[in-house]
Amino acid sequence: FGGLGLPVEGHLWWNKRNWGYRTYKSKEELHRNYETLIKKLGGLIPRGLAAAIYTQTTDVEGEVNGLMTYDRVPKFEAKWMRQR
């Protein structure tokens, strides 16, 4: 699950043609959609979900789907993520 994209200016491998499976324009929009995905996981546990792997940890070249930018700057504060 995942694929939530946010191009962060100044932290991109390439300033043109960045993409995500779903791309957002603000950190708030990204956070809101991430939180929605996390909440959906809880409902899948009774149906047999044993694990979930987020795609992807970091942005990679033109892809901006990472939890961190290409140069490893977090897109989410650790405290905020723990509260989810």
XYZ file of C-alpha atoms in Angstrom:
84
model
C 0.000 0.000 0.000
C 1.100 3.587 -0.319
C 2.210 5.296 -3.474
C 1.300 8.729 -2.123
C 3.421 11.319 -3.889
C 4.524 14.773 -2.831
C 7.228 16.635 -4.752
C 9.134 18.746 -2.200
C 10.817 21.707 -3.874
C 14.557 21.816 -3.231
C 14.655 18.076 -2.455
C 14.024 16.584 -5.897
C 16.378 14.495 -8.010
C 14.984 16.197 -11.107
C 12.823 19.326 -11.067
C 10.732 18.167 -14.048
C 8.429 15.207 -14.607
C 8.136 13.998 -11.024
C 5.339 11.541 -10.439
C 3.568 9.460 -7.831
C 0.796 6.908 -8.126
C -1.306 9.599 -6.451
C 0.366 13.006 -6.292
C -0.587 15.762 -3.846
C 0.226 19.460 -3.797
C 0.537 20.017 -0.046
C 1.892 18.260 3.002
C -1.543 18.529 4.632
C -3.200 16.745 1.716
C -0.507 14.041 1.783
C -0.917 13.543 5.542
C -4.714 13.347 5.311
C -4.556 10.644 2.643
C -1.823 8.706 4.474
C -3.971 8.709 7.614
C -6.954 7.409 5.613
C -4.853 4.488 4.318
C -3.582 3.637 7.812
C -7.123 3.604 9.228
C -8.263 1.212 6.484
C -5.584 -1.307 7.483
C -7.182 -1.867 10.895
C -10.371 -3.124 9.279
C -8.433 -5.679 7.249
C -6.916 -7.463 10.264
C -10.111 -9.424 11.095
C -10.209 -10.482 7.433
C -6.732 -12.028 7.659
C -4.264 -9.180 7.106
C -0.993 -10.158 8.783
C 1.340 -7.469 7.425
C 1.400 -4.370 5.260
C 4.412 -2.943 3.462
C 4.466 0.716 2.496
C 5.658 1.705 -0.964
C 8.046 3.378 -0.682
C 10.549 4.476 1.949
C 12.260 7.199 -0.088
C 11.739 9.116 -3.301
C 13.733 7.527 -6.125
C 14.877 9.749 -8.978
C 11.628 10.949 -10.638
C 9.284 9.075 -8.285
C 8.017 11.099 -5.331
C 6.126 8.319 -3.476
C 8.535 8.149 -0.537
C 8.076 8.805 3.153
C 11.320 10.768 2.720
C 12.624 12.895 -0.125
C 15.385 11.820 -2.509
C 17.976 13.390 -0.158
C 16.359 11.714 2.902
C 14.406 14.609 4.400
C 11.274 13.210 6.146
C 7.906 14.220 4.716
C 6.278 13.241 8.021
C 7.303 14.085 11.573
C 8.056 10.902 13.550
C 5.819 12.052 16.429
C 2.890 12.567 14.038
C 3.339 9.078 12.554
C 3.508 7.410 15.987
C 0.159 8.983 16.882
C -1.481 7.292 13.913
